[in-house]
PDB file of C-alpha atoms in Angstrom:
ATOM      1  CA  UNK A   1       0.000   0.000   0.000  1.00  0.00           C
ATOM      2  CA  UNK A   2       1.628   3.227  -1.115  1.00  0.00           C
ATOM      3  CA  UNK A   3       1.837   6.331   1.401  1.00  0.00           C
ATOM      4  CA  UNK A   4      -0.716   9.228   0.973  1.00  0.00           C
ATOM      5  CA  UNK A   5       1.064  12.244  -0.715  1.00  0.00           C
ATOM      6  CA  UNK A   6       1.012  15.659   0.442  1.00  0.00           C
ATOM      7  CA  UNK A   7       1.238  18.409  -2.145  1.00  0.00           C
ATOM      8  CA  UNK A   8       2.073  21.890  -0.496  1.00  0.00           C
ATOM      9  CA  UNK A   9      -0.314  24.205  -2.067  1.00  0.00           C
ATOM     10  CA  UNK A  10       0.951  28.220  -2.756  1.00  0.00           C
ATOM     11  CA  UNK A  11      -0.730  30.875  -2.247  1.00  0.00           C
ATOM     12  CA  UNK A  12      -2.729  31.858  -4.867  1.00  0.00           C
ATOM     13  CA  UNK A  13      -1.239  34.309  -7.392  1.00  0.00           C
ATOM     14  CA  UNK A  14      -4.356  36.560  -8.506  1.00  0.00           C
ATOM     15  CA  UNK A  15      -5.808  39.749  -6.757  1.00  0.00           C
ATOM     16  CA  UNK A  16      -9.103  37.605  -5.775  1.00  0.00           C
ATOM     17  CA  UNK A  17      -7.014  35.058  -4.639  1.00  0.00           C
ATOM     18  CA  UNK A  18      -4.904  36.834  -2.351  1.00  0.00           C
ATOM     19  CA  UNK A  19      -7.516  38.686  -0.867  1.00  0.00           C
ATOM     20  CA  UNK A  20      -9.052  35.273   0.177  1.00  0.00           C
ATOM     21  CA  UNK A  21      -6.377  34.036   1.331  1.00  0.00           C
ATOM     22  CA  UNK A  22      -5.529  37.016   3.509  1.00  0.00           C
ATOM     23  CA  UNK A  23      -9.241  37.047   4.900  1.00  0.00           C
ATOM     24  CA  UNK A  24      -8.665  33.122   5.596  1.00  0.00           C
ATOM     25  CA  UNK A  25      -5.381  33.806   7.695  1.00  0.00           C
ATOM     26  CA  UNK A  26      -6.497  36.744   9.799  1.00  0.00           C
ATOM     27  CA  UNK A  27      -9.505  34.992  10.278  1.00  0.00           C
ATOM     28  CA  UNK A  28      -7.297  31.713  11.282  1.00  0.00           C
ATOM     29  CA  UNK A  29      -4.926  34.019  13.285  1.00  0.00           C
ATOM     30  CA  UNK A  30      -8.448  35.164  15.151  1.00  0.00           C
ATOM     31  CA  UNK A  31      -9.148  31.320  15.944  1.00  0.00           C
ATOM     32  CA  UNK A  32      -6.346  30.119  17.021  1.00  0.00           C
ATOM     33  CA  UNK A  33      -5.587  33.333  19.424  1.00  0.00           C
ATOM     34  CA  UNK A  34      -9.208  32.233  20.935  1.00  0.00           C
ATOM     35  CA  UNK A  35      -8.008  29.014  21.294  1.00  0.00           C
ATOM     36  CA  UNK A  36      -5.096  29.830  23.356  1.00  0.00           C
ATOM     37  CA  UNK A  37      -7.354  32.122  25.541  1.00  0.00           C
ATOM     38  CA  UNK A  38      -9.487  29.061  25.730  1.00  0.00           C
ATOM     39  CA  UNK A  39      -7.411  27.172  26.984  1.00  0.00           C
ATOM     40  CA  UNK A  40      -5.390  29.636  29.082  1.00  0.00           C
ATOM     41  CA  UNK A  41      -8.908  29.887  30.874  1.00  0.00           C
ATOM     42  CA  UNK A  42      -9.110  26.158  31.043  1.00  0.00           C
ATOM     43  CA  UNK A  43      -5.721  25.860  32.883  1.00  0.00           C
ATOM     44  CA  UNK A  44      -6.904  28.302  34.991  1.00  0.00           C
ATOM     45  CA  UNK A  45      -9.888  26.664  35.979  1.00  0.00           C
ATOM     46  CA  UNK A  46      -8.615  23.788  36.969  1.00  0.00           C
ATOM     47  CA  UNK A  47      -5.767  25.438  38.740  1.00  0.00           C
ATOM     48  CA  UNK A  48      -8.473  27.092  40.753  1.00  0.00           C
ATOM     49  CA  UNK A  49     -10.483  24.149  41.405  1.00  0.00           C
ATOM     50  CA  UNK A  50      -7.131  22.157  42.791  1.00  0.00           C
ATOM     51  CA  UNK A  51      -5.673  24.187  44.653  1.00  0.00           C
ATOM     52  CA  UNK A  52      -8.487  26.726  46.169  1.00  0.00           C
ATOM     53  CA  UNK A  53     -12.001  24.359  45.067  1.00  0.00           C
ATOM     54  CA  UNK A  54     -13.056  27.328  43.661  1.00  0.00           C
ATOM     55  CA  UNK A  55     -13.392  27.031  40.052  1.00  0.00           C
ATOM     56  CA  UNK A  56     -14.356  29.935  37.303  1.00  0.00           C
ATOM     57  CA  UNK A  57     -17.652  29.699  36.513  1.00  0.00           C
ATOM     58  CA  UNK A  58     -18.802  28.973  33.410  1.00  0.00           C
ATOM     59  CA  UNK A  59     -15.282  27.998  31.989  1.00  0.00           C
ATOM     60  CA  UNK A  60     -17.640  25.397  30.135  1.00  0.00           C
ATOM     61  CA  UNK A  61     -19.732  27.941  28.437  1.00  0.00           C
ATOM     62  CA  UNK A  62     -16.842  30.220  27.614  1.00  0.00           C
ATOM     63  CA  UNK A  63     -14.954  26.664  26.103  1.00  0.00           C
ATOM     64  CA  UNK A  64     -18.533  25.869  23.908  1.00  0.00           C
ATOM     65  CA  UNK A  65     -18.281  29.480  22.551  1.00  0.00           C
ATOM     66  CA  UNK A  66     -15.333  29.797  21.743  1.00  0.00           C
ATOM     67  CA  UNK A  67     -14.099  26.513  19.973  1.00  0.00           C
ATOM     68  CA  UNK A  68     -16.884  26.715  17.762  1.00  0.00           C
ATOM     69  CA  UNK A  69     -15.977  30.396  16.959  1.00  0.00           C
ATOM     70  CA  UNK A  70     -12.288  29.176  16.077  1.00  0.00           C
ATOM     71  CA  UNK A  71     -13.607  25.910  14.392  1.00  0.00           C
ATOM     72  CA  UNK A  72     -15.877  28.271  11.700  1.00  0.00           C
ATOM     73  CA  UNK A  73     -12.945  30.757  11.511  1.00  0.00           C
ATOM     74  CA  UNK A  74     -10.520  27.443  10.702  1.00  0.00           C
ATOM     75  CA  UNK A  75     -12.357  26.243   8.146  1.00  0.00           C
ATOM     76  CA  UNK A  76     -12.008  28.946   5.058  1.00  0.00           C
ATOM     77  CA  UNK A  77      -8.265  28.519   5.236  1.00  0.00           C
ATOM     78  CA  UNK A  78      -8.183  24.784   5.299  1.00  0.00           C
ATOM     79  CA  UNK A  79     -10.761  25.321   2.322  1.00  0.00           C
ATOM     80  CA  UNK A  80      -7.861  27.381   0.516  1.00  0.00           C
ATOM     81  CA  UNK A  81      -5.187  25.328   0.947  1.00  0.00           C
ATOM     82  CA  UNK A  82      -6.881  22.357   0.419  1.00  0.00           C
ATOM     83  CA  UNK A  83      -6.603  20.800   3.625  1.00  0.00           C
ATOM     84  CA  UNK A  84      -9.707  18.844   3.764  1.00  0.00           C
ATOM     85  CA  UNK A  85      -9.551  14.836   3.793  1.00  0.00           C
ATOM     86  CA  UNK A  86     -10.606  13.758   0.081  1.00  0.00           C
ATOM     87  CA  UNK A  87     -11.113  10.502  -0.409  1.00  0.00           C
ATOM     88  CA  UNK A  88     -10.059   9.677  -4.320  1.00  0.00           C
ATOM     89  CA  UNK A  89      -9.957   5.934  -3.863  1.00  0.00           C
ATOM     90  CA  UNK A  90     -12.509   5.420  -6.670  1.00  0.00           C
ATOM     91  CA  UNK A  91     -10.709   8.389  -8.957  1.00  0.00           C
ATOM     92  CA  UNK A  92      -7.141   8.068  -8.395  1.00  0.00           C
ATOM     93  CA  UNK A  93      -6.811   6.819 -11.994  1.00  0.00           C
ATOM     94  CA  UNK A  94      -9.485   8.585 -13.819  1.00  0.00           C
ATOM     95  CA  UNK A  95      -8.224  11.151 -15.858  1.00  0.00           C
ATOM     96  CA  UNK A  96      -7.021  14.406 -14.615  1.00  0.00           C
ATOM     97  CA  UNK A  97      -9.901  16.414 -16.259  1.00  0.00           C
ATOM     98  CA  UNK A  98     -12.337  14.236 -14.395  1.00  0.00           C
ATOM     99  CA  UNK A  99     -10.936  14.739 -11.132  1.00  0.00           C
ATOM    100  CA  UNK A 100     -11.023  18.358 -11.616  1.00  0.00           C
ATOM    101  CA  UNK A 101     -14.301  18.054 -12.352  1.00  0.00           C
ATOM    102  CA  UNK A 102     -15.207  16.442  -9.700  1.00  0.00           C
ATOM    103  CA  UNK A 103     -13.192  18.330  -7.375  1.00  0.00           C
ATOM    104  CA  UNK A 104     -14.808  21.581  -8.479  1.00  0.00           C
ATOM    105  CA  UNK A 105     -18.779  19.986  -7.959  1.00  0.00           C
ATOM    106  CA  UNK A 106     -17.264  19.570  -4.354  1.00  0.00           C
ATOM    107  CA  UNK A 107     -16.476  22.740  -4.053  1.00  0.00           C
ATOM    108  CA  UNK A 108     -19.255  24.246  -5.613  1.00  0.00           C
ATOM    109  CA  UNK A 109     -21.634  21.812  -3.117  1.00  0.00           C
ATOM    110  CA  UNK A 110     -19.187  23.302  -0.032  1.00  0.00           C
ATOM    111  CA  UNK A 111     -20.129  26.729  -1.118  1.00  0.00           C
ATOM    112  CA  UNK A 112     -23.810  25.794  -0.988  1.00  0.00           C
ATOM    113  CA  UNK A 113     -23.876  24.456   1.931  1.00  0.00           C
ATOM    114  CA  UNK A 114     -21.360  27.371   3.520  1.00  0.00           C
ATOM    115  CA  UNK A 115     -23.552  29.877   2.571  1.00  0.00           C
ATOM    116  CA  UNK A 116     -26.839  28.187   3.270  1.00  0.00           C
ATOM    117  CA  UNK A 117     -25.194  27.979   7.076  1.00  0.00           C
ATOM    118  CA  UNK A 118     -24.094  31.816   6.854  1.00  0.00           C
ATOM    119  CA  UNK A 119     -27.900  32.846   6.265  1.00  0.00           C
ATOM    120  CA  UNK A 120     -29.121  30.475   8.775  1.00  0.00           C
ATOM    121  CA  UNK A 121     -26.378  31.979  11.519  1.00  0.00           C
ATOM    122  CA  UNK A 122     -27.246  35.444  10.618  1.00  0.00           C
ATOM    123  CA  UNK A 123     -31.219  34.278  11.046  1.00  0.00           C
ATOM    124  CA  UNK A 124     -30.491  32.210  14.130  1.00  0.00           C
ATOM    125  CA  UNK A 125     -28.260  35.344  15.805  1.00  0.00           C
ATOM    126  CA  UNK A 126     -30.937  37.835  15.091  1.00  0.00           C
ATOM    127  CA  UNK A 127     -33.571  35.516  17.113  1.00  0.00           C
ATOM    128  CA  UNK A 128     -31.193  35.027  20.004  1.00  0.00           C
ATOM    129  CA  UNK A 129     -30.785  38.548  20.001  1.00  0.00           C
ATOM    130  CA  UNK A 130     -34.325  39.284  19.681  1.00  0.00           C
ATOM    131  CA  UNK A 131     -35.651  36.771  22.202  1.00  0.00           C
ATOM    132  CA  UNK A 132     -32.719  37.639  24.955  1.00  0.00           C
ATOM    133  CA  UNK A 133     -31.381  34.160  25.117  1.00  0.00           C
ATOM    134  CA  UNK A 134     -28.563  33.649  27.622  1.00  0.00           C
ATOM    135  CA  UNK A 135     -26.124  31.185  28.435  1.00  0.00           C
ATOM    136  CA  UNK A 136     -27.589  29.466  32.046  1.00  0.00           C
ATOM    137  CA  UNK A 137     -24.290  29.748  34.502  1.00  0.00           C
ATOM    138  CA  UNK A 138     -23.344  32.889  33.041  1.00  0.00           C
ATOM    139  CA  UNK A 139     -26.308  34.670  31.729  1.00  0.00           C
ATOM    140  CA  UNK A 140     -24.269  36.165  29.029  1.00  0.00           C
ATOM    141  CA  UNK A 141     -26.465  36.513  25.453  1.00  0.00           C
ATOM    142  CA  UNK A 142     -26.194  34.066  23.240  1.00  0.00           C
ATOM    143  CA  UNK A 143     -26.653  36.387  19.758  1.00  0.00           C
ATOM    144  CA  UNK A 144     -22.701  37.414  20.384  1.00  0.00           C
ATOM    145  CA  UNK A 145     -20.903  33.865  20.203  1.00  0.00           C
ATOM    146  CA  UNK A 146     -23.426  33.047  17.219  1.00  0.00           C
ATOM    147  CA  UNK A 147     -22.397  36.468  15.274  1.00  0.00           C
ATOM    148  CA  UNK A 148     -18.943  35.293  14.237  1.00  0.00           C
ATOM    149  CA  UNK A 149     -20.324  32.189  12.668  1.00  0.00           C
ATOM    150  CA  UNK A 150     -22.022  34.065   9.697  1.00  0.00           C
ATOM    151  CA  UNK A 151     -19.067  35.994   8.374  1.00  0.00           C
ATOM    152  CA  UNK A 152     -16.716  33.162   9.206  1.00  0.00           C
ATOM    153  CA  UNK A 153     -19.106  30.426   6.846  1.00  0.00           C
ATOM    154  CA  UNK A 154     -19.523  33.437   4.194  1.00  0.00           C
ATOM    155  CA  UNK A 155     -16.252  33.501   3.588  1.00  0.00           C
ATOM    156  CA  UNK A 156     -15.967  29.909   3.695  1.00  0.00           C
ATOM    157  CA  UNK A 157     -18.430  30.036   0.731  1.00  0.00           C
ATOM    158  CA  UNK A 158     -16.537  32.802  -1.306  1.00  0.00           C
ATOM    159  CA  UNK A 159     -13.359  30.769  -0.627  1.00  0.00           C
ATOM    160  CA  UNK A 160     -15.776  27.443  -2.083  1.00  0.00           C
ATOM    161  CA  UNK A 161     -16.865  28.930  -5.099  1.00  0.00           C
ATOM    162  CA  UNK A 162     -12.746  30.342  -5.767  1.00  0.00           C
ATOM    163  CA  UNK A 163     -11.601  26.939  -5.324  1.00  0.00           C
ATOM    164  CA  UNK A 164     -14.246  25.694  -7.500  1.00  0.00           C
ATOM    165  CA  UNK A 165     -13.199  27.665 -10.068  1.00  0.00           C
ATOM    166  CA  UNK A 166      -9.641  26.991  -9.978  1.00  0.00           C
ATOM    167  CA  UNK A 167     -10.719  23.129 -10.579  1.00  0.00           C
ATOM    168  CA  UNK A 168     -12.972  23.837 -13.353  1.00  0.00           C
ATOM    169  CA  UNK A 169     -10.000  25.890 -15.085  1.00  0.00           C
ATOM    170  CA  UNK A 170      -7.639  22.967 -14.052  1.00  0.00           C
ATOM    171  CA  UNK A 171      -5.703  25.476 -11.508  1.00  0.00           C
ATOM    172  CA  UNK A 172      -6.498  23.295  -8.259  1.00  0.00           C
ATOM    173  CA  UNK A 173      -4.558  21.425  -6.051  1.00  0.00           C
ATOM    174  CA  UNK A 174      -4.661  18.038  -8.609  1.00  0.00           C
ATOM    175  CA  UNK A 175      -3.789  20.084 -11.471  1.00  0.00           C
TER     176      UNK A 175
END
């Protein structure tokens, strides 16, 4: 059995293209900084709980919020530099224009999706607004962890539809 290959992928040479990919690495930068703070707090916590048994409340909460803030903001770069796990099993030996084809209907089916999530985030953090929803230790609202998914999946869905295109020219990753 031969040993999965990784292809580096460069950063993309046209205007459009850069601009997404500088978008997708603040946006990463953003994530991972709220990871470390996540798990600074975390670390904290615990420290709390050993040594004093006085833990921070709603270190659960805060952890909830923000991974899934970092996870959306993660996912437009890994989109760009083709990071997702493909399985090509079945097209590993069709030819090349195929599976650029076929990579570009999976992009184009990522943007649809990405952007059918960005509307339904915007909807859902309007409601939570509107309604007053808060989290139940901490009573903080609700509507300001679910604002970052929207623009995070929007641009996950402009990054799509880029990446789509570069496969349907023959530009992607496989090309």
């Amino acid at each position: 059995m031969s040993e999965p290959v990784v292809q580096a992928v460069p950063s993309p040479a046209d205007p459009l293209g850069r601009l997404l990919d500088l978008l997708s690495r603040l946006l990463a930068l953003i994530g991972g900084l709220l990871l470390v703070a996540m798990t600074l707090m975390a670390t904290y916590s615990i420290a709390m709980r050993a040594v004093f048994d006085e833990p921070l409340l709603g270190d659960v909460e805060l952890v909830q919020m923000g991974c899934g803030i970092a996870i959306v903001f993660f996912l437009p770069l890994c989109q760009l530099r083709r990071g997702n796990v493909i399985v090509d099993v079945f097209t590993m030996n069709a030819p090349q224009r195929v599976r650029n084809s076929l990579d570009g209907l999976g992009g184009l089916l990522m943007a649809l999706a990405s952007a059918l999530l960005a509307w339904r985030s915007a909807i859902g953090t309007t409601d939570a607004f509107g309604t007053g929803e808060e989290s139940i230790i901490m009573g903080l609202p609700i509507w300001w962890s679910m604002a970052a998914f929207a623009p995070g999946f929007a641009l996950l869905a402009l990054v799509a539809l880029y990446t789509a295109w570069q496969d349907f020219r023959g530009e992607g990753k496989s090309a």
